[in-house]
């Protein structure tokens, strides 16, 4: 969709209409307005004048405005189609697919292995970045439309694929995420108490266990999961929290603002360092031996490759070590001889145009296909899957209609120079002293005035955004 439509409505104070427009594509507005890494802002023409528009924060504003002023549940959608669709997994991909399928008139059931709905939104991303009432409200709206949500039900174990087809589901969407942590492959890994992977740690805390994993915590990695683990450990009251990351800050994949907040809150980051071995004593972790790196030529990811510098070994003291290096889908739920085509990255192989797996009527999307990616990509996959499943059930050719590629309007250099500079509105934040010992949200959202002023900075260039 194009961003300028709802931004123009915000500029006119038509907040309700703006939200309705976004929701035509994206039912998780308040969620994506908070955690999206906003690639659309890279394409924003305003960047050439001063700073890009705060597109994600504007999305968040309209969602919060509804929740504050007039929270309401939609009426159930009338079922106009006989067929039912089973969705496996209740993360952003599954929830978005459910939303678009129910609004097309299908019966929709989400099967979720955990007792809670939301996937990584609930088990991974901590409440200081994504408050739970925002997730609960947006999930409740999808439920109110008529989507059935069966928690504590693992497809492949509690109910088989054959059962689903026998129960009358005409198509299945696999949105099972990427829940298996990759190994470090170094001595001492998994050998000592106090060594636990980041997803286990975050899930435990996010589902209510507020016990500290130790006092001196060492986290390995540079993505959102590493930063979230560090900020979570600080909030639990751990004395000393350190991150070891193998490249420099410039290559760190976590959102730059999150890295900044982690450092402000007191997380120490050892850049350009790699773990060599986990150290233990009497069966418990006591530290980690590391080596310093320098950066070499770019690797397949396009980022410069870390190269160990001989003789620079050093030790980090720790009584808990939390690797957060990467994940891949946990496919242990698939029965033996399942016959699904699986890639060498342990993800589902799908036709990229249609998201259909090698099995007719079974589609897959989100992290289960891409490997660990982002919320907005999962939302886009859910929407595409719904469109493909609709075509499949109607017996139509599976062809994805890309959004009309009307180009963004490029302004000339003279036009850009003639525009008055107006800096981007800043988001107020929770003061540092109020963040101690709690998971209160840190970024506080725009006021009405700030949102309208920000929306008025839009140059209406027709920037295309994912959802
Ligand atoms: C700590 C952390 C922080 C992150 N921060 C950000 C961020 O700031 N911004 C961003 O854009 N992205 C972030 N991400 C990534 C983002 O959360 C994921 O890309 C996104 O949630 C993927 O969505 P999904 O729907 O594909 O899968 P998931 O959200 O992983 O949901 C999959 C669901 O499927 C369920 N499931 C699995 N197998 C079965 C089965 N057999 N039967 C039934 N249910 C099953 C799981 O229990 C889970 O609920 C973060 C990830 C982590 C771990």
Coordinates of C-alpha atoms and ligand atoms in Angstrom, one line a residue:
X1 CA 0.0 0.0 0.0
X2 CA 1.0 3.6 -0.3
X3 CA 1.7 5.5 2.9
X4 CA 0.6 9.0 1.8
X5 CA -3.2 8.2 1.9
X6 CA -3.4 7.6 5.6
X7 CA -0.8 10.3 6.3
X8 CA -2.9 12.8 4.5
X9 CA -5.9 11.8 6.6
X10 CA -3.9 12.2 9.8
X11 CA -2.9 15.7 8.6
X12 CA -6.6 16.5 8.4
X13 CA -7.2 15.0 11.9
X14 CA -9.3 12.2 10.4
X15 CA -7.6 9.6 12.6
X16 CA -10.4 7.0 12.5
X17 CA -10.5 7.1 8.7
X18 CA -6.7 6.8 8.6
X19 CA -6.8 3.7 10.8
X20 CA -9.6 2.1 8.7
X21 CA -7.4 2.7 5.6
X22 CA -4.4 1.0 7.1
X23 CA -6.5 -1.9 8.4
X24 CA -7.6 -2.8 4.9
X25 CA -4.1 -4.2 4.5
X26 CA -2.7 -4.6 8.0
X27 CA -4.7 -5.7 11.0
X28 CA -1.7 -5.3 13.4
X29 CA -1.4 -1.6 13.1
X30 CA -0.5 -0.8 16.8
X31 CA 2.0 -3.7 16.8
X32 CA 3.8 -2.9 13.5
X33 CA 3.7 0.9 14.4
X34 CA 5.9 -0.1 17.4
X35 CA 8.3 -2.8 16.2
X36 CA 8.5 -2.4 12.4
X37 CA 12.1 -1.5 11.3
X38 CA 10.3 0.8 8.8
X39 CA 12.1 0.2 5.5
X40 CA 9.5 2.6 4.0
X41 CA 11.3 5.5 5.7
X42 CA 14.4 4.7 3.6
X43 CA 12.3 5.5 0.5
X44 CA 10.7 8.7 1.9
X45 CA 11.4 11.8 -0.3
X46 CA 11.4 14.0 2.7
X47 CA 14.8 12.5 3.5
X48 CA 16.2 14.8 0.7
X49 CA 14.9 17.9 2.5
X50 CA 15.8 17.1 6.1
X51 CA 14.7 13.8 7.7
X52 CA 12.3 11.1 6.6
X53 CA 8.8 11.1 7.9
X54 CA 8.1 9.0 11.0
X55 CA 5.8 6.7 9.1
X56 CA 5.8 3.9 11.7
X57 CA 5.2 6.2 14.6
X58 CA 2.2 7.7 12.7
X59 CA 0.7 4.3 12.3
X60 CA 1.2 3.7 16.0
X61 CA -0.5 7.0 16.8
X62 CA -3.7 6.2 15.0
X63 CA -3.9 2.7 16.6
X64 CA -3.3 4.2 20.1
X65 CA -5.8 6.9 19.5
X66 CA -8.6 4.4 18.9
X67 CA -7.6 2.4 21.9
X68 CA -7.6 5.5 24.1
X69 CA -10.7 7.2 22.8
X70 CA -13.0 4.5 21.4
X71 CA -11.9 0.9 21.6
X72 CA -14.3 -1.2 19.7
X73 CA -14.7 -4.7 18.5
X74 CA -15.8 -5.4 14.9
X75 CA -19.0 -7.4 14.2
X76 CA -18.5 -11.0 13.1
X77 CA -18.1 -11.4 9.4
X78 CA -20.9 -13.4 7.6
X79 CA -19.6 -16.7 6.2
X80 CA -20.2 -16.6 2.4
X81 CA -17.9 -19.5 1.5
X82 CA -18.4 -23.2 2.4
X83 CA -14.7 -23.9 2.7
X84 CA -12.6 -23.7 5.9
X85 CA -9.0 -22.9 6.3
X86 CA -6.6 -24.1 8.9
X87 CA -3.8 -21.9 10.0
X88 CA -0.9 -23.3 11.9
X89 CA 0.8 -20.8 14.2
X90 CA -0.6 -17.5 15.7
X91 CA 2.3 -15.1 15.0
X92 CA 1.9 -12.1 12.7
X93 CA 1.9 -14.2 9.6
X94 CA -0.9 -16.5 10.9
X95 CA -2.9 -13.7 12.4
X96 CA -2.8 -11.6 9.2
X97 CA -3.7 -14.6 7.0
X98 CA -6.7 -15.3 9.3
X99 CA -7.9 -11.7 9.1
X100 CA -7.8 -11.6 5.3
X101 CA -9.4 -15.0 4.9
X102 CA -12.2 -14.4 7.3
X103 CA -13.0 -11.1 5.6
X104 CA -13.2 -13.0 2.3
X105 CA -16.0 -15.1 3.9
X106 CA -14.1 -18.4 4.8
X107 CA -14.3 -20.2 8.1
X108 CA -10.9 -19.9 9.7
X109 CA -9.2 -21.8 12.6
X110 CA -5.8 -20.9 14.0
X111 CA -4.0 -23.9 15.7
X112 CA -1.4 -22.7 18.2
X113 CA 1.0 -25.0 20.1
X114 CA 1.4 -22.6 23.1
X115 CA -1.2 -21.5 25.6
X116 CA -0.9 -17.9 24.3
X117 CA -1.7 -16.4 20.9
X118 CA 0.8 -14.0 19.2
X119 CA 4.0 -16.0 18.4
X120 CA 7.2 -14.1 18.8
X121 CA 5.2 -10.9 19.5
X122 CA 4.4 -12.4 22.9
X123 CA 7.2 -14.9 23.5
X124 CA 10.1 -13.0 22.1
X125 CA 9.6 -9.2 22.0
X126 CA 9.5 -7.9 25.5
X127 CA 6.7 -5.6 26.9
X128 CA 9.0 -2.6 27.2
X129 CA 8.9 -2.4 23.4
X130 CA 5.5 -4.0 22.8
X131 CA 2.9 -3.7 25.6
X132 CA 0.7 -6.7 26.0
X133 CA -2.6 -4.8 26.0
X134 CA -1.7 -3.7 22.4
X135 CA -1.3 -7.3 21.3
X136 CA -4.4 -8.5 23.2
X137 CA -6.6 -5.7 21.6
X138 CA -5.5 -6.5 18.0
X139 CA -5.8 -10.3 18.6
X140 CA -9.3 -9.8 20.2
X141 CA -10.4 -7.8 17.1
X142 CA -9.4 -10.7 14.8
X143 CA -11.2 -13.1 17.1
X144 CA -14.3 -10.9 17.1
X145 CA -14.5 -11.3 13.3
X146 CA -15.1 -15.0 13.9
X147 CA -11.7 -16.6 13.8
X148 CA -11.5 -19.6 16.0
X149 CA -8.3 -19.9 18.0
X150 CA -7.3 -23.3 19.4
X151 CA -4.4 -22.9 21.7
X152 CA -2.4 -25.8 23.3
X153 CA -2.7 -27.7 20.0
X154 CA 0.4 -28.7 18.1
X155 CA -0.4 -29.7 14.6
X156 CA 1.5 -32.8 13.7
X157 CA 1.3 -34.1 17.3
X158 CA -2.2 -33.3 18.7
X159 CA -3.8 -33.3 15.3
X160 CA -2.4 -34.6 12.1
X161 CA -2.5 -33.0 8.6
X162 CA -4.8 -35.8 7.5
X163 CA -7.1 -35.1 10.4
X164 CA -7.3 -31.5 9.3
X165 CA -8.3 -32.4 5.7
X166 CA -10.8 -35.0 7.1
X167 CA -12.3 -32.3 9.4
X168 CA -13.1 -30.4 6.3
X169 CA -10.3 -27.9 6.0
X170 CA -9.8 -27.2 2.3
X171 CA -6.3 -25.5 2.7
X172 CA -3.6 -25.2 5.3
X173 CA -1.2 -22.3 6.0
X174 CA 1.9 -23.2 7.9
X175 CA 3.1 -20.1 9.8
X176 CA 5.1 -21.9 12.4
X177 CA 8.0 -19.4 12.8
X178 CA 11.6 -20.1 13.6
X179 CA 12.0 -21.4 17.1
X180 CA 15.1 -23.5 17.1
X181 CA 18.3 -21.7 18.1
X182 CA 21.5 -22.3 16.2
X183 CA 24.5 -23.7 18.0
X184 CA 27.7 -21.7 18.6
X185 CA 29.8 -24.8 17.8
X186 CA 32.4 -24.1 20.5
X187 CA 33.7 -26.1 23.4
X188 CA 31.7 -26.0 26.6
X189 CA 28.4 -25.2 24.8
X190 CA 25.4 -26.8 26.6
X191 CA 27.8 -28.4 29.1
X192 CA 27.2 -26.2 32.2
X193 CA 24.3 -24.9 34.2
X194 CA 23.8 -21.2 33.4
X195 CA 24.0 -21.7 29.7
X196 CA 20.6 -21.1 28.0
X197 CA 19.5 -19.9 24.6
X198 CA 17.8 -16.5 24.2
X199 CA 14.4 -17.8 23.0
X200 CA 14.1 -20.0 26.1
X201 CA 15.2 -17.1 28.3
X202 CA 12.9 -14.6 26.7
X203 CA 9.9 -16.9 26.5
X204 CA 10.3 -17.8 30.2
X205 CA 10.4 -14.1 31.3
X206 CA 7.7 -13.0 28.8
X207 CA 5.3 -15.7 30.1
X208 CA 5.7 -14.5 33.7
X209 CA 8.8 -16.0 35.3
X210 CA 10.7 -13.0 36.6
X211 CA 13.7 -14.9 38.2
X212 CA 17.2 -13.8 37.3
X213 CA 19.3 -16.2 35.3
X214 CA 22.4 -14.9 37.3
X215 CA 24.1 -11.7 38.2
X216 CA 26.7 -11.4 35.5
X217 CA 25.1 -12.1 32.2
X218 CA 27.0 -12.4 28.9
X219 CA 24.9 -12.4 25.7
X220 CA 26.3 -13.4 22.3
X221 CA 24.9 -11.8 19.1
X222 CA 23.9 -8.5 17.5
X223 CA 20.3 -8.8 16.5
X224 CA 17.1 -7.8 18.1
X225 CA 17.0 -11.0 20.2
X226 CA 20.4 -10.2 21.7
X227 CA 19.5 -6.6 22.5
X228 CA 16.1 -7.7 23.9
X229 CA 17.8 -10.4 26.1
X230 CA 20.2 -7.8 27.5
X231 CA 17.5 -5.2 28.3
X232 CA 15.4 -7.9 29.8
X233 CA 18.2 -9.1 32.0
X234 CA 18.8 -5.5 33.2
X235 CA 15.1 -5.2 34.1
X236 CA 15.2 -8.4 36.1
X237 CA 17.9 -6.7 38.2
X238 CA 21.0 -8.5 36.9
X239 CA 24.1 -6.5 38.1
X240 CA 26.2 -6.7 35.0
X241 CA 25.0 -7.3 31.4
X242 CA 27.5 -7.6 28.5
X243 CA 27.0 -8.4 24.8
X244 CA 29.7 -9.9 22.7
X245 CA 29.3 -9.1 19.0
X246 CA 31.7 -10.2 16.3
X247 CA 31.5 -7.2 14.0
X248 CA 31.4 -3.5 14.6
X249 CA 28.3 -1.4 15.5
X250 CA 27.8 -0.4 11.9
X251 CA 27.1 -4.0 10.9
X252 CA 24.9 -4.8 13.9
X253 CA 21.5 -6.1 12.6
X254 CA 19.4 -4.9 15.6
X255 CA 17.4 -1.6 15.2
X256 CA 19.9 1.3 15.8
X257 CA 17.5 3.0 18.2
X258 CA 17.4 -0.3 20.3
X259 CA 21.2 -0.5 20.5
X260 CA 21.3 3.1 21.6
X261 CA 18.7 2.5 24.3
X262 CA 20.5 -0.6 25.5
X263 CA 23.8 1.3 25.9
X264 CA 22.0 4.2 27.7
X265 CA 20.4 1.7 30.1
X266 CA 23.8 0.3 31.0
X267 CA 24.5 -2.7 28.7
X268 CA 28.2 -3.0 27.8
X269 CA 28.9 -4.1 24.3
X270 CA 32.2 -5.7 23.2
X271 CA 32.2 -5.1 19.5
X272 CA 34.6 -7.0 17.2
X273 CA 34.9 -10.0 19.5
X274 CA 34.0 -13.7 19.1
X275 CA 33.5 -16.5 21.7
X276 CA 36.1 -19.2 21.7
X277 CA 35.0 -21.4 24.6
X278 CA 32.6 -21.5 27.5
X279 CA 34.3 -21.7 30.9
X280 CA 32.8 -23.7 33.7
X281 CA 33.6 -24.7 37.3
X282 CA 31.8 -27.3 39.4
X283 CA 29.2 -27.8 36.6
X284 CA 28.3 -24.1 36.4
X285 CA 29.2 -21.4 33.9
X286 CA 31.9 -19.0 35.1
X287 CA 32.8 -17.1 32.0
X288 CA 33.7 -17.1 28.3
X289 CA 37.0 -16.9 26.5
X290 CA 36.8 -14.6 23.5
X291 CA 39.1 -13.2 20.8
X292 CA 39.2 -9.8 19.2
X293 CA 38.4 -9.5 15.5
X294 CA 39.3 -7.1 12.7
X295 CA 37.0 -6.8 9.6
X296 CA 38.0 -8.3 6.3
X297 CA 36.3 -8.4 2.9
X298 CA 32.5 -8.5 2.7
X299 CA 31.0 -12.0 2.9
X300 CA 27.8 -13.4 1.3
X301 CA 25.7 -11.2 3.5
X302 CA 27.4 -8.1 2.1
X303 CA 28.8 -7.3 5.6
X304 CA 32.5 -7.3 6.2
X305 CA 33.8 -10.6 7.5
X306 CA 35.1 -10.8 11.1
X307 CA 38.7 -12.2 11.2
X308 CA 40.3 -13.2 14.6
X309 CA 43.5 -11.4 15.6
X310 CA 45.9 -13.9 17.0
X311 CA 47.1 -13.2 20.6
X312 CA 44.1 -11.0 21.5
X313 CA 42.2 -13.5 23.7
X314 CA 40.4 -12.2 26.7
X315 CA 37.9 -13.5 29.2
X316 CA 34.5 -12.2 30.2
X317 CA 33.3 -13.3 33.7
X318 CA 29.7 -14.5 33.7
X319 CA 27.4 -16.8 35.7
X320 CA 24.9 -17.0 32.8
X321 CA 25.6 -17.1 29.1
X322 CA 22.8 -16.5 26.6
X323 CA 23.6 -17.1 22.9
X324 CA 21.4 -15.2 20.5
X325 CA 23.0 -15.8 17.2
X326 CA 20.2 -17.1 14.9
X327 CA 17.3 -19.4 14.7
X328 CA 15.7 -21.7 12.2
X329 CA 12.2 -23.4 12.2
X330 CA 11.8 -26.3 14.6
X331 CA 10.3 -28.9 12.2
X332 CA 10.2 -31.7 14.8
X333 CA 6.4 -31.5 14.7
X334 CA 6.4 -33.0 11.2
X335 CA 5.8 -36.8 11.2
X336 CA 8.4 -39.2 9.8
X337 CA 8.3 -39.5 6.1
X338 CA 6.3 -36.2 5.9
X339 CA 7.3 -35.5 2.3
X340 CA 7.6 -31.7 2.6
X341 CA 10.4 -30.2 0.5
X342 CA 12.8 -28.5 3.1
X343 CA 15.7 -26.2 2.2
X344 CA 19.2 -26.5 3.5
X345 CA 18.4 -23.8 6.0
X346 CA 15.7 -26.0 7.5
X347 CA 12.9 -23.8 6.1
X348 CA 9.9 -24.8 4.1
X349 CA 10.5 -24.7 0.3
X350 CA 7.7 -22.8 -1.4
X351 CA 7.0 -21.4 -4.8
X352 CA 7.9 -17.8 -4.1
X353 CA 5.1 -16.5 -6.4
X354 CA 2.4 -18.5 -4.6
X355 CA 3.7 -19.6 -1.2
X356 CA 2.4 -23.1 -2.0
X357 CA 4.6 -25.9 -0.7
X358 CA 5.2 -29.1 -2.7
X359 CA 2.0 -30.4 -1.3
X360 CA -1.2 -29.3 -2.9
X361 CA -3.3 -27.0 -0.7
X362 CA -0.6 -26.5 1.9
X363 CA 1.0 -23.1 1.9
X364 CA 3.7 -21.7 4.1
X365 CA 5.0 -18.2 5.0
X366 CA 6.7 -15.9 7.5
X367 CA 9.8 -17.0 9.4
X368 CA 9.1 -20.6 8.6
X369 CA 10.0 -19.8 5.0
X370 CA 12.4 -16.9 5.2
X371 CA 14.2 -17.9 8.4
X372 CA 14.3 -15.3 11.2
X373 CA 13.1 -12.0 9.6
X374 CA 10.7 -9.3 10.6
X375 CA 7.1 -8.6 11.7
X376 CA 6.3 -6.6 8.6
X377 CA 7.6 -9.3 6.3
X378 CA 5.5 -11.9 8.2
X379 CA 2.4 -9.6 7.9
X380 CA 3.1 -9.3 4.1
X381 CA 3.4 -13.1 3.8
X382 CA 0.1 -13.6 5.7
X383 CA -1.7 -11.3 3.3
X384 CA -0.2 -12.9 0.2
X385 CA -1.0 -16.4 1.6
X386 CA -4.6 -15.4 2.1
X387 CA -4.9 -14.2 -1.5
X388 CA -3.3 -17.4 -2.8
X389 CA -5.5 -19.7 -0.7
X390 CA -8.6 -17.8 -1.8
X391 CA -7.6 -18.3 -5.5
X392 CA -6.7 -22.0 -4.8
X393 CA -10.1 -22.7 -3.2
X394 CA -11.9 -20.9 -6.0
X395 CA -10.0 -23.1 -8.5
X396 CA -8.3 -20.0 -10.1
X397 CA -4.8 -19.8 -11.4
X398 CA -2.3 -19.2 -8.5
X399 CA -0.9 -15.8 -9.6
X400 CA 0.0 -13.0 -7.3
X401 CA -1.0 -9.6 -8.4
X402 CA 1.8 -7.3 -7.4
X403 CA 0.6 -3.8 -6.4
X404 CA 0.5 -1.5 -9.4
X405 CA 4.0 -0.2 -9.6
X406 CA 3.3 3.4 -9.9
X407 CA 6.6 5.0 -9.2
X408 CA 7.3 7.2 -6.3
X409 CA 7.2 10.8 -7.4
X410 CA 10.7 12.2 -7.5
X411 CA 11.0 15.9 -6.9
X412 CA 13.6 17.9 -8.8
X413 CA 16.6 19.3 -6.9
X414 CA 15.2 22.8 -7.3
X415 CA 11.8 21.7 -5.8
X416 CA 13.6 20.1 -2.9
X417 CA 15.6 23.2 -2.2
X418 CA 12.5 25.3 -2.2
X419 CA 10.8 23.3 0.6
X420 CA 11.1 24.8 4.1
X421 CA 13.0 22.6 6.5
X422 CA 11.0 21.2 9.4
X423 CA 12.7 18.6 11.6
X424 CA 11.0 15.3 12.4
X425 CA 8.9 15.2 15.5
X426 CA 10.7 13.4 18.4
X427 CA 9.1 10.6 20.3
X428 CA 9.1 11.2 24.1
X429 CA 10.7 8.4 26.1
X430 CA 10.4 7.1 29.6
X431 CA 13.1 8.7 31.8
X432 CA 16.0 6.3 32.6
X433 CA 15.3 6.2 36.3
X434 CA 11.7 5.1 35.7
X435 CA 12.8 2.0 33.6
X436 CA 14.5 0.2 36.6
X437 CA 12.9 -3.0 37.7
X438 CA 9.9 -2.9 35.4
X439 CA 8.8 -3.6 31.8
X440 CA 6.9 -0.4 31.2
X441 CA 7.0 0.8 27.6
X442 CA 10.0 3.0 26.8
X443 CA 8.8 4.9 23.7
X444 CA 5.7 6.9 24.6
X445 CA 4.1 7.8 21.3
X446 CA 3.1 11.1 19.6
X447 CA 0.6 13.6 21.0
X448 CA -2.2 14.6 18.7
X449 CA -0.4 17.8 17.8
X450 CA 2.9 16.1 17.2
X451 CA 1.2 13.5 14.9
X452 CA -0.6 16.2 12.9
X453 CA 2.6 18.3 12.6
X454 CA 4.5 15.2 11.5
X455 CA 1.9 14.2 8.9
X456 CA 2.0 17.7 7.5
X457 CA 5.7 17.2 6.6
X458 CA 4.6 14.6 3.9
X459 CA 5.5 15.5 0.4
X460 CA 3.1 12.9 -1.1
X461 CA 5.6 11.1 -3.1
X462 CA 3.6 7.8 -3.2
X463 CA 6.1 5.8 -1.3
X464 CA 5.2 2.1 -1.5
X465 CA 5.2 0.3 1.8
X466 CA 4.8 -3.4 2.5
X467 CA 1.7 -3.4 4.7
Ligands
LIG1 C1 13.6 -11.4 20.7 C2 13.0 -11.1 19.3 C3 12.8 -9.7 19.0 C4 12.4 -9.3 17.8 N1 12.2 -8.0 17.5 C5 11.7 -7.7 16.3 C6 11.4 -6.3 16.0 O1 11.7 -5.4 16.8 N2 10.9 -6.0 14.8 C7 10.6 -6.9 13.9 O2 10.1 -6.6 12.8 N3 10.8 -8.3 14.1 C8 11.4 -8.6 15.3 N4 11.6 -10.0 15.6 C9 11.2 -11.0 14.6 C10 9.7 -11.2 14.5 O3 9.2 -11.4 15.8 C11 9.5 -12.5 13.6 O4 10.1 -12.2 12.3 C12 8.0 -12.7 13.4 O5 7.3 -12.8 14.7 C13 7.7 -13.9 12.6 O6 6.3 -14.2 12.5 P1 5.7 -15.6 12.1 O7 4.2 -15.4 12.1 O8 6.4 -16.1 10.9 O9 6.2 -16.6 13.3 P2 6.1 -16.5 14.9 O10 5.9 -15.1 15.3 O11 7.4 -17.1 15.3 O12 4.9 -17.4 15.3 C14 4.9 -18.8 15.0 C15 3.9 -19.5 15.9 O13 3.7 -20.8 15.5 C16 3.5 -21.7 16.6 N5 3.8 -23.1 16.2 C17 5.0 -23.6 15.8 N6 4.8 -24.9 15.4 C18 3.5 -25.2 15.6 C19 2.7 -26.3 15.4 N7 3.3 -27.5 15.0 N8 1.4 -26.3 15.7 C20 0.8 -25.1 16.2 N9 1.5 -24.0 16.4 C21 2.8 -24.0 16.1 C22 4.5 -21.1 17.6 O14 4.2 -21.5 18.9 C23 4.3 -19.6 17.4 O15 3.3 -19.1 18.2 C24 12.1 -10.4 16.8 C25 12.3 -11.7 17.1 C26 12.8 -12.1 18.4 C27 13.0 -13.5 18.7

